[in-house]
Amino acid sequence: MRRTRIEEYEKGGYRIYRVPSIVCTDRGTVIAAYECRFGGDWSAMDLAIRRSTDGGQTWSDRMIVAEGHGIDAIHNAVLFADGSMVHLIWHRNYREVRYMRSLDQGLTWSEPGDISDAYIRLRKRYNWTVIAAGPGHGLVTSAGRLIVPVWAAANRRDITSHHPSVVTTLYSDDHGETWQCGEIIWDREDFVDPNESVLAELSDGRMMINCRHETGNGLRKVGFSPDGISNWAGFYFDGQLIDPVCCAGMTQGDGHLWFTNCACGKEEGRIRLSIRRSDDDGRTWPYRRELAEQGGYSDVFYSPPRKMLYVIAEAGRATEHTFSFGLSIISLSPEEIG
């Protein structure tokens, strides 16, 4: 297992580095995207990318691909690895969404296009006040669909609040040319404020969503859809996946699922950053390895060309009164889990 700290708290021109996304291309290039913040969720922030062409041993200098110009929050970057193409969506002030693509392994990127109309159309079904996809990477299905969970909140009394919330998906069936939103996964008494979620495509072609939520029982909630955009059903609380109400990561490959999160209760803070493996489409998670004593938001991606897992995670939370976030990338082989 190799651990590389790529950003340090209050170093490099920003205060905090948070909310990461990571993918690996079909040529083995690892690309990470994340927020470079001057403060909290609504502070001014920029969006950065780093690349590794040697399997995570070394990383490029930080490249700013979208700027907040000291005013706007540029947040929730989502990367998609689509063969030789890499897609990137990102958000401005929890209301607008932009789309970019790279044809050269993340070296250069297209000018951002505005795809906010997909979110605007969603307002006919859920009149949101703030909205964002991810965090984490987006999924490219076996049929070529680009898809990522989206959380949306509607609060007219406090238009900056992230609650109450629901979940849907944002998807494209034409490699990023056009985008639209799927069916809403609702807020209800036994599923309070579903929000930041992750997806996997199962061996039978169904989509599984694994949700963060505010129900209060300390367990992730899981449900299924035939296509990732409609007819969600079969939801249950997974008693194996304890969670402190935090963003998690999920990836798949070679018949396995891997899941990363802080394997602890809410009262413990965000500790025991761990990775788990399932060999039966997420029904059981018998294999677990702890990656760090402290943790936060994480994302994980499996690279078939390199037969390696890449975990990017917030690291170095100081106290309950002090934000202290940097970012680390952990490279490990599947054999190191279990």
Short mmCIF file of N, CA and C in Angstrom, two decimals, residues 25-187:
data_model
loop_
_atom_site.label_atom_id
_atom_site.label_comp_id
_atom_site.label_asym_id
_atom_site.label_seq_id
_atom_site.Cartn_x
_atom_site.Cartn_y
_atom_site.Cartn_z
N THR A 25 -7.88 6.07 -16.44
CA THR A 25 -8.25 5.88 -17.84
C THR A 25 -7.89 4.48 -18.33
N ASP A 26 -8.30 4.18 -19.56
CA ASP A 26 -7.99 2.86 -20.13
C ASP A 26 -6.51 2.70 -20.43
N ARG A 27 -5.73 3.78 -20.38
CA ARG A 27 -4.28 3.70 -20.55
C ARG A 27 -3.55 3.70 -19.21
N GLY A 28 -4.29 3.73 -18.12
CA GLY A 28 -3.67 3.65 -16.81
C GLY A 28 -3.33 4.98 -16.17
N THR A 29 -3.71 6.10 -16.78
CA THR A 29 -3.48 7.41 -16.17
C THR A 29 -4.49 7.64 -15.06
N VAL A 30 -4.01 8.01 -13.89
CA VAL A 30 -4.89 8.29 -12.76
C VAL A 30 -5.11 9.80 -12.69
N ILE A 31 -6.38 10.21 -12.58
CA ILE A 31 -6.72 11.63 -12.54
C ILE A 31 -7.56 11.89 -11.31
N ALA A 32 -7.18 12.91 -10.56
CA ALA A 32 -7.91 13.31 -9.35
C ALA A 32 -8.37 14.75 -9.49
N ALA A 33 -9.60 15.04 -9.05
CA ALA A 33 -10.14 16.40 -9.04
C ALA A 33 -10.64 16.70 -7.63
N TYR A 34 -10.55 17.97 -7.23
CA TYR A 34 -10.95 18.33 -5.87
C TYR A 34 -11.10 19.84 -5.74
N GLU A 35 -11.73 20.25 -4.62
CA GLU A 35 -11.96 21.65 -4.34
C GLU A 35 -10.78 22.26 -3.58
N CYS A 36 -10.38 23.46 -3.97
CA CYS A 36 -9.37 24.25 -3.26
C CYS A 36 -10.10 25.42 -2.62
N ARG A 37 -10.32 25.35 -1.31
CA ARG A 37 -11.23 26.26 -0.63
C ARG A 37 -10.50 27.30 0.21
N PHE A 38 -11.20 28.43 0.37
CA PHE A 38 -10.76 29.44 1.32
C PHE A 38 -11.55 29.36 2.62
N GLY A 39 -12.57 28.47 2.69
CA GLY A 39 -13.37 28.33 3.90
C GLY A 39 -14.33 27.17 3.78
N GLY A 40 -15.60 27.39 4.18
CA GLY A 40 -16.59 26.33 4.20
C GLY A 40 -17.26 26.08 2.87
N ASP A 41 -18.43 25.44 2.93
CA ASP A 41 -19.11 25.00 1.71
C ASP A 41 -19.44 26.14 0.76
N TRP A 42 -19.72 27.33 1.29
CA TRP A 42 -20.13 28.46 0.46
C TRP A 42 -19.02 29.49 0.30
N SER A 43 -17.81 29.14 0.67
CA SER A 43 -16.70 30.08 0.50
C SER A 43 -16.27 30.13 -0.96
N ALA A 44 -15.45 31.11 -1.28
CA ALA A 44 -14.82 31.13 -2.60
C ALA A 44 -13.92 29.91 -2.73
N MET A 45 -13.96 29.27 -3.88
CA MET A 45 -13.09 28.11 -4.10
C MET A 45 -12.86 27.88 -5.58
N ASP A 46 -11.77 27.20 -5.87
CA ASP A 46 -11.40 26.83 -7.23
C ASP A 46 -11.38 25.32 -7.35
N LEU A 47 -11.31 24.84 -8.58
CA LEU A 47 -11.31 23.40 -8.84
C LEU A 47 -9.98 22.99 -9.45
N ALA A 48 -9.35 21.97 -8.86
CA ALA A 48 -8.02 21.54 -9.28
C ALA A 48 -8.03 20.10 -9.76
N ILE A 49 -7.01 19.79 -10.59
CA ILE A 49 -6.77 18.42 -11.07
C ILE A 49 -5.29 18.11 -10.90
N ARG A 50 -5.02 16.87 -10.52
CA ARG A 50 -3.66 16.31 -10.57
C ARG A 50 -3.70 14.99 -11.31
N ARG A 51 -2.59 14.61 -11.95
CA ARG A 51 -2.51 13.40 -12.75
C ARG A 51 -1.30 12.57 -12.32
N SER A 52 -1.41 11.26 -12.52
CA SER A 52 -0.27 10.36 -12.35
C SER A 52 -0.22 9.41 -13.53
N THR A 53 0.93 9.31 -14.16
CA THR A 53 1.11 8.39 -15.29
C THR A 53 1.94 7.17 -14.92
N ASP A 54 2.29 7.04 -13.63
CA ASP A 54 3.11 5.91 -13.20
C ASP A 54 2.43 5.12 -12.09
N GLY A 55 1.11 5.06 -12.16
CA GLY A 55 0.38 4.24 -11.21
C GLY A 55 0.29 4.81 -9.82
N GLY A 56 0.38 6.12 -9.69
CA GLY A 56 0.24 6.75 -8.39
C GLY A 56 1.53 6.94 -7.63
N GLN A 57 2.67 6.64 -8.24
CA GLN A 57 3.94 6.83 -7.54
C GLN A 57 4.30 8.31 -7.45
N THR A 58 4.06 9.05 -8.53
CA THR A 58 4.30 10.49 -8.53
C THR A 58 3.08 11.19 -9.14
N TRP A 59 2.94 12.48 -8.79
CA TRP A 59 1.77 13.24 -9.22
C TRP A 59 2.20 14.58 -9.82
N SER A 60 1.45 15.02 -10.81
CA SER A 60 1.73 16.30 -11.45
C SER A 60 1.46 17.45 -10.49
N ASP A 61 1.94 18.62 -10.87
CA ASP A 61 1.58 19.83 -10.13
C ASP A 61 0.08 20.08 -10.25
N ARG A 62 -0.44 20.82 -9.32
CA ARG A 62 -1.86 21.19 -9.33
C ARG A 62 -2.19 22.02 -10.57
N MET A 63 -3.28 21.68 -11.25
CA MET A 63 -3.76 22.45 -12.39
C MET A 63 -5.17 22.95 -12.07
N ILE A 64 -5.36 24.25 -12.05
CA ILE A 64 -6.68 24.83 -11.80
C ILE A 64 -7.46 24.83 -13.12
N VAL A 65 -8.58 24.10 -13.13
CA VAL A 65 -9.37 23.99 -14.36
C VAL A 65 -10.63 24.84 -14.33
N ALA A 66 -11.02 25.35 -13.16
CA ALA A 66 -12.17 26.25 -13.05
C ALA A 66 -11.95 27.15 -11.84
N GLU A 67 -12.16 28.43 -12.01
CA GLU A 67 -11.88 29.40 -10.97
C GLU A 67 -13.14 30.07 -10.45
N GLY A 68 -13.16 30.32 -9.15
CA GLY A 68 -14.24 31.07 -8.53
C GLY A 68 -13.98 32.56 -8.49
N HIS A 69 -12.75 32.96 -8.91
CA HIS A 69 -12.36 34.37 -8.98
C HIS A 69 -12.56 35.09 -7.64
N GLY A 70 -12.33 34.33 -6.54
CA GLY A 70 -12.42 34.91 -5.22
C GLY A 70 -13.82 35.23 -4.77
N ILE A 71 -14.82 34.80 -5.52
CA ILE A 71 -16.22 35.12 -5.21
C ILE A 71 -17.08 33.87 -5.13
N ASP A 72 -17.01 33.03 -6.17
CA ASP A 72 -17.94 31.91 -6.32
C ASP A 72 -17.39 30.63 -5.73
N ALA A 73 -18.31 29.76 -5.30
CA ALA A 73 -17.97 28.40 -4.93
C ALA A 73 -18.00 27.54 -6.18
N ILE A 74 -16.84 26.98 -6.54
CA ILE A 74 -16.73 26.05 -7.67
C ILE A 74 -16.51 24.67 -7.05
N HIS A 75 -17.49 23.80 -7.13
CA HIS A 75 -17.52 22.66 -6.21
C HIS A 75 -18.07 21.40 -6.89
N ASN A 76 -18.02 20.30 -6.14
CA ASN A 76 -18.58 19.01 -6.54
C ASN A 76 -18.15 18.61 -7.94
N ALA A 77 -16.85 18.42 -8.10
CA ALA A 77 -16.31 17.89 -9.36
C ALA A 77 -16.63 16.40 -9.46
N VAL A 78 -17.03 15.95 -10.65
CA VAL A 78 -17.31 14.54 -10.91
C VAL A 78 -16.59 14.15 -12.20
N LEU A 79 -15.67 13.20 -12.08
CA LEU A 79 -14.94 12.68 -13.24
C LEU A 79 -15.59 11.39 -13.74
N PHE A 80 -15.57 11.18 -15.06
CA PHE A 80 -16.00 9.93 -15.70
C PHE A 80 -14.87 9.45 -16.60
N ALA A 81 -14.48 8.19 -16.47
CA ALA A 81 -13.50 7.59 -17.37
C ALA A 81 -14.24 6.79 -18.43
N ASP A 82 -14.24 7.29 -19.65
CA ASP A 82 -15.06 6.76 -20.75
C ASP A 82 -14.14 6.34 -21.89
N GLY A 83 -13.47 5.18 -21.72
CA GLY A 83 -12.50 4.75 -22.72
C GLY A 83 -11.32 5.71 -22.76
N SER A 84 -11.02 6.27 -23.93
CA SER A 84 -9.92 7.22 -24.06
C SER A 84 -10.34 8.64 -23.71
N MET A 85 -11.65 8.85 -23.45
CA MET A 85 -12.18 10.16 -23.13
C MET A 85 -12.41 10.28 -21.63
N VAL A 86 -12.14 11.45 -21.07
CA VAL A 86 -12.44 11.73 -19.67
C VAL A 86 -13.42 12.90 -19.64
N HIS A 87 -14.52 12.72 -18.93
CA HIS A 87 -15.52 13.76 -18.78
C HIS A 87 -15.41 14.36 -17.38
N LEU A 88 -15.77 15.63 -17.26
CA LEU A 88 -15.74 16.32 -15.97
C LEU A 88 -16.96 17.24 -15.89
N ILE A 89 -17.75 17.08 -14.84
CA ILE A 89 -18.78 18.07 -14.54
C ILE A 89 -18.44 18.73 -13.22
N TRP A 90 -18.81 19.99 -13.08
CA TRP A 90 -18.60 20.72 -11.84
C TRP A 90 -19.70 21.77 -11.69
N HIS A 91 -19.78 22.36 -10.51
CA HIS A 91 -20.92 23.20 -10.14
C HIS A 91 -20.47 24.58 -9.68
N ARG A 92 -21.38 25.54 -9.85
CA ARG A 92 -21.16 26.90 -9.37
C ARG A 92 -22.30 27.30 -8.43
N ASN A 93 -21.94 27.54 -7.17
CA ASN A 93 -22.87 28.07 -6.18
C ASN A 93 -24.12 27.21 -6.00
N TYR A 94 -23.97 25.89 -6.12
CA TYR A 94 -25.04 24.93 -5.86
C TYR A 94 -26.31 25.21 -6.68
N ARG A 95 -26.11 25.76 -7.90
CA ARG A 95 -27.25 26.03 -8.77
C ARG A 95 -26.96 25.75 -10.24
N GLU A 96 -25.72 25.90 -10.64
CA GLU A 96 -25.36 25.72 -12.05
C GLU A 96 -24.40 24.55 -12.19
N VAL A 97 -24.45 23.87 -13.35
CA VAL A 97 -23.55 22.75 -13.61
C VAL A 97 -22.90 22.94 -14.97
N ARG A 98 -21.60 22.68 -15.04
CA ARG A 98 -20.81 22.83 -16.25
C ARG A 98 -20.20 21.49 -16.66
N TYR A 99 -19.92 21.36 -17.94
CA TYR A 99 -19.39 20.11 -18.49
C TYR A 99 -18.13 20.40 -19.32
N MET A 100 -17.09 19.56 -19.12
CA MET A 100 -15.84 19.64 -19.89
C MET A 100 -15.42 18.22 -20.25
N ARG A 101 -14.55 18.12 -21.25
CA ARG A 101 -14.00 16.81 -21.59
C ARG A 101 -12.53 16.93 -21.96
N SER A 102 -11.82 15.83 -21.82
CA SER A 102 -10.41 15.76 -22.20
C SER A 102 -10.21 14.57 -23.11
N LEU A 103 -9.46 14.77 -24.18
CA LEU A 103 -9.14 13.69 -25.12
C LEU A 103 -7.68 13.26 -25.03
N ASP A 104 -6.95 13.84 -24.06
CA ASP A 104 -5.51 13.54 -23.95
C ASP A 104 -5.12 13.18 -22.52
N GLN A 105 -5.95 12.33 -21.88
CA GLN A 105 -5.63 11.81 -20.55
C GLN A 105 -5.56 12.90 -19.50
N GLY A 106 -6.38 13.94 -19.65
CA GLY A 106 -6.47 14.98 -18.65
C GLY A 106 -5.43 16.07 -18.75
N LEU A 107 -4.63 16.08 -19.82
CA LEU A 107 -3.64 17.14 -19.99
C LEU A 107 -4.30 18.48 -20.32
N THR A 108 -5.27 18.46 -21.23
CA THR A 108 -5.99 19.65 -21.60
C THR A 108 -7.49 19.36 -21.57
N TRP A 109 -8.28 20.42 -21.43
CA TRP A 109 -9.72 20.28 -21.27
C TRP A 109 -10.46 21.25 -22.19
N SER A 110 -11.63 20.85 -22.63
CA SER A 110 -12.46 21.71 -23.46
C SER A 110 -12.96 22.90 -22.64
N GLU A 111 -13.44 23.91 -23.34
CA GLU A 111 -14.11 25.01 -22.67
C GLU A 111 -15.38 24.49 -22.01
N PRO A 112 -15.73 25.01 -20.83
CA PRO A 112 -16.92 24.49 -20.14
C PRO A 112 -18.21 24.84 -20.86
N GLY A 113 -19.08 23.85 -20.98
CA GLY A 113 -20.41 24.06 -21.50
C GLY A 113 -21.43 24.06 -20.37
N ASP A 114 -22.49 24.83 -20.51
CA ASP A 114 -23.52 24.95 -19.48
C ASP A 114 -24.59 23.88 -19.71
N ILE A 115 -24.72 22.93 -18.77
CA ILE A 115 -25.74 21.88 -18.88
C ILE A 115 -26.77 22.01 -17.77
N SER A 116 -26.90 23.23 -17.22
CA SER A 116 -27.80 23.47 -16.09
C SER A 116 -29.26 23.21 -16.44
N ASP A 117 -29.59 23.19 -17.73
CA ASP A 117 -30.99 22.97 -18.12
C ASP A 117 -31.51 21.64 -17.60
N ALA A 118 -30.63 20.64 -17.45
CA ALA A 118 -31.06 19.35 -16.91
C ALA A 118 -31.59 19.51 -15.49
N TYR A 119 -30.95 20.37 -14.70
CA TYR A 119 -31.41 20.65 -13.34
C TYR A 119 -32.66 21.52 -13.35
N ILE A 120 -32.71 22.48 -14.25
CA ILE A 120 -33.86 23.38 -14.31
C ILE A 120 -35.13 22.59 -14.64
N ARG A 121 -35.02 21.65 -15.57
CA ARG A 121 -36.19 20.83 -15.91
C ARG A 121 -36.66 20.01 -14.72
N LEU A 122 -35.72 19.61 -13.84
CA LEU A 122 -36.08 18.84 -12.66
C LEU A 122 -37.00 19.62 -11.73
N ARG A 123 -36.94 20.94 -11.77
CA ARG A 123 -37.76 21.76 -10.86
C ARG A 123 -39.26 21.55 -11.07
N LYS A 124 -39.65 21.05 -12.22
CA LYS A 124 -41.07 20.77 -12.44
C LYS A 124 -41.55 19.63 -11.53
N ARG A 125 -40.61 18.78 -11.10
CA ARG A 125 -40.96 17.66 -10.22
C ARG A 125 -40.53 17.88 -8.78
N TYR A 126 -39.48 18.69 -8.58
CA TYR A 126 -38.97 18.97 -7.23
C TYR A 126 -38.35 20.37 -7.27
N ASN A 127 -38.99 21.31 -6.60
CA ASN A 127 -38.61 22.71 -6.72
C ASN A 127 -37.42 23.02 -5.81
N TRP A 128 -36.25 22.56 -6.21
CA TRP A 128 -35.05 22.65 -5.40
C TRP A 128 -34.56 24.10 -5.25
N THR A 129 -33.81 24.32 -4.16
CA THR A 129 -33.13 25.60 -3.95
C THR A 129 -31.62 25.46 -4.09
N VAL A 130 -31.06 24.29 -3.75
CA VAL A 130 -29.66 23.99 -4.02
C VAL A 130 -29.57 22.58 -4.58
N ILE A 131 -28.51 22.33 -5.38
CA ILE A 131 -28.41 21.04 -6.06
C ILE A 131 -26.96 20.78 -6.44
N ALA A 132 -26.55 19.52 -6.46
CA ALA A 132 -25.21 19.17 -6.91
C ALA A 132 -25.12 17.67 -7.16
N ALA A 133 -24.32 17.27 -8.10
CA ALA A 133 -24.03 15.86 -8.34
C ALA A 133 -22.87 15.41 -7.46
N GLY A 134 -22.78 14.09 -7.30
CA GLY A 134 -21.67 13.51 -6.55
C GLY A 134 -21.86 13.67 -5.04
N PRO A 135 -20.72 13.84 -4.30
CA PRO A 135 -19.35 13.87 -4.79
C PRO A 135 -18.85 12.48 -5.22
N GLY A 136 -17.60 12.46 -5.68
CA GLY A 136 -17.00 11.23 -6.16
C GLY A 136 -17.01 11.16 -7.67
N HIS A 137 -16.67 9.98 -8.22
CA HIS A 137 -16.64 9.84 -9.67
C HIS A 137 -17.99 9.36 -10.19
N GLY A 138 -18.22 9.59 -11.48
CA GLY A 138 -19.41 9.08 -12.13
C GLY A 138 -19.16 7.71 -12.72
N LEU A 139 -20.25 6.98 -12.95
CA LEU A 139 -20.17 5.62 -13.47
C LEU A 139 -20.41 5.63 -14.97
N VAL A 140 -19.62 4.86 -15.71
CA VAL A 140 -19.90 4.58 -17.12
C VAL A 140 -20.37 3.13 -17.18
N THR A 141 -21.62 2.91 -17.54
CA THR A 141 -22.18 1.57 -17.51
C THR A 141 -21.67 0.73 -18.68
N SER A 142 -21.98 -0.56 -18.64
CA SER A 142 -21.57 -1.46 -19.72
C SER A 142 -22.20 -1.08 -21.05
N ALA A 143 -23.34 -0.36 -21.00
CA ALA A 143 -24.00 0.11 -22.22
C ALA A 143 -23.51 1.48 -22.65
N GLY A 144 -22.59 2.08 -21.88
CA GLY A 144 -22.02 3.37 -22.25
C GLY A 144 -22.72 4.57 -21.67
N ARG A 145 -23.69 4.36 -20.79
CA ARG A 145 -24.37 5.50 -20.16
C ARG A 145 -23.47 6.13 -19.10
N LEU A 146 -23.35 7.45 -19.11
CA LEU A 146 -22.70 8.18 -18.04
C LEU A 146 -23.76 8.52 -17.01
N ILE A 147 -23.52 8.19 -15.75
CA ILE A 147 -24.55 8.40 -14.73
C ILE A 147 -23.91 8.68 -13.38
N VAL A 148 -24.53 9.58 -12.63
CA VAL A 148 -24.02 9.94 -11.31
C VAL A 148 -25.19 10.34 -10.44
N PRO A 149 -25.18 10.00 -9.14
CA PRO A 149 -26.24 10.48 -8.26
C PRO A 149 -26.18 12.00 -8.08
N VAL A 150 -27.35 12.58 -7.85
CA VAL A 150 -27.50 14.01 -7.59
C VAL A 150 -28.32 14.17 -6.32
N TRP A 151 -27.93 15.08 -5.44
CA TRP A 151 -28.78 15.43 -4.31
C TRP A 151 -29.33 16.84 -4.54
N ALA A 152 -30.54 17.05 -4.10
CA ALA A 152 -31.19 18.36 -4.25
C ALA A 152 -31.96 18.66 -2.98
N ALA A 153 -31.90 19.92 -2.53
CA ALA A 153 -32.60 20.33 -1.32
C ALA A 153 -33.55 21.48 -1.64
N ALA A 154 -34.67 21.50 -0.94
CA ALA A 154 -35.67 22.56 -1.11
C ALA A 154 -35.97 23.17 0.25
N ASN A 155 -35.48 24.38 0.46
CA ASN A 155 -35.70 25.06 1.73
C ASN A 155 -35.87 26.55 1.45
N ARG A 156 -37.12 27.02 1.39
CA ARG A 156 -37.39 28.41 1.05
C ARG A 156 -37.06 29.36 2.19
N ARG A 157 -36.99 28.86 3.42
CA ARG A 157 -36.65 29.72 4.55
C ARG A 157 -35.15 29.96 4.63
N ASP A 158 -34.36 29.00 4.18
CA ASP A 158 -32.90 29.14 4.17
C ASP A 158 -32.39 28.56 2.86
N ILE A 159 -32.21 29.40 1.87
CA ILE A 159 -31.90 28.91 0.52
C ILE A 159 -30.46 28.43 0.39
N THR A 160 -29.66 28.53 1.46
CA THR A 160 -28.33 27.93 1.44
C THR A 160 -28.28 26.59 2.15
N SER A 161 -29.38 26.18 2.76
CA SER A 161 -29.41 24.92 3.50
C SER A 161 -29.39 23.72 2.55
N HIS A 162 -28.73 22.65 2.99
CA HIS A 162 -28.69 21.41 2.22
C HIS A 162 -29.78 20.43 2.65
N HIS A 163 -30.74 20.88 3.43
CA HIS A 163 -31.82 20.03 3.94
C HIS A 163 -33.13 20.81 3.93
N PRO A 164 -34.27 20.12 3.77
CA PRO A 164 -34.45 18.68 3.48
C PRO A 164 -34.05 18.37 2.05
N SER A 165 -33.77 17.09 1.78
CA SER A 165 -33.19 16.75 0.49
C SER A 165 -33.77 15.46 -0.08
N VAL A 166 -33.57 15.30 -1.38
CA VAL A 166 -33.91 14.08 -2.10
C VAL A 166 -32.73 13.72 -3.01
N VAL A 167 -32.82 12.57 -3.65
CA VAL A 167 -31.77 12.11 -4.56
C VAL A 167 -32.39 11.77 -5.91
N THR A 168 -31.64 12.04 -6.96
CA THR A 168 -31.98 11.58 -8.30
C THR A 168 -30.67 11.20 -8.99
N THR A 169 -30.71 10.99 -10.29
CA THR A 169 -29.48 10.75 -11.04
C THR A 169 -29.44 11.68 -12.25
N LEU A 170 -28.23 12.05 -12.64
CA LEU A 170 -27.96 12.81 -13.85
C LEU A 170 -27.27 11.87 -14.82
N TYR A 171 -27.75 11.82 -16.08
CA TYR A 171 -27.18 10.85 -16.99
C TYR A 171 -27.12 11.38 -18.42
N SER A 172 -26.23 10.75 -19.19
CA SER A 172 -26.07 11.06 -20.61
C SER A 172 -25.93 9.75 -21.37
N ASP A 173 -26.68 9.62 -22.45
CA ASP A 173 -26.59 8.44 -23.31
C ASP A 173 -25.85 8.71 -24.60
N ASP A 174 -25.22 9.88 -24.71
CA ASP A 174 -24.49 10.23 -25.93
C ASP A 174 -23.11 10.81 -25.62
N HIS A 175 -22.45 10.19 -24.63
CA HIS A 175 -21.07 10.55 -24.26
C HIS A 175 -20.92 12.03 -23.93
N GLY A 176 -21.90 12.55 -23.18
CA GLY A 176 -21.78 13.90 -22.67
C GLY A 176 -22.35 14.99 -23.52
N GLU A 177 -22.93 14.64 -24.67
CA GLU A 177 -23.49 15.69 -25.54
C GLU A 177 -24.74 16.30 -24.92
N THR A 178 -25.62 15.47 -24.35
CA THR A 178 -26.84 15.95 -23.71
C THR A 178 -27.01 15.24 -22.38
N TRP A 179 -27.72 15.89 -21.43
CA TRP A 179 -27.87 15.37 -20.08
C TRP A 179 -29.31 15.55 -19.62
N GLN A 180 -29.77 14.63 -18.77
CA GLN A 180 -31.07 14.77 -18.16
C GLN A 180 -31.09 14.05 -16.82
N CYS A 181 -32.13 14.33 -16.03
CA CYS A 181 -32.25 13.74 -14.70
C CYS A 181 -33.30 12.64 -14.69
N GLY A 182 -33.08 11.67 -13.80
CA GLY A 182 -33.98 10.54 -13.67
C GLY A 182 -35.06 10.78 -12.63
N GLU A 183 -35.61 9.69 -12.16
CA GLU A 183 -36.69 9.69 -11.17
C GLU A 183 -36.16 10.15 -9.80
N ILE A 184 -37.03 10.76 -9.02
CA ILE A 184 -36.64 11.24 -7.69
C ILE A 184 -36.76 10.12 -6.66
N ILE A 185 -35.72 9.98 -5.86
CA ILE A 185 -35.74 9.11 -4.69
C ILE A 185 -36.07 10.03 -3.51
N TRP A 186 -37.17 9.79 -2.89
CA TRP A 186 -37.84 10.78 -2.07
C TRP A 186 -37.37 10.79 -0.62
N ASP A 187 -37.82 11.84 0.07
CA ASP A 187 -37.64 11.97 1.51
C ASP A 187 -38.93 11.45 2.18
#
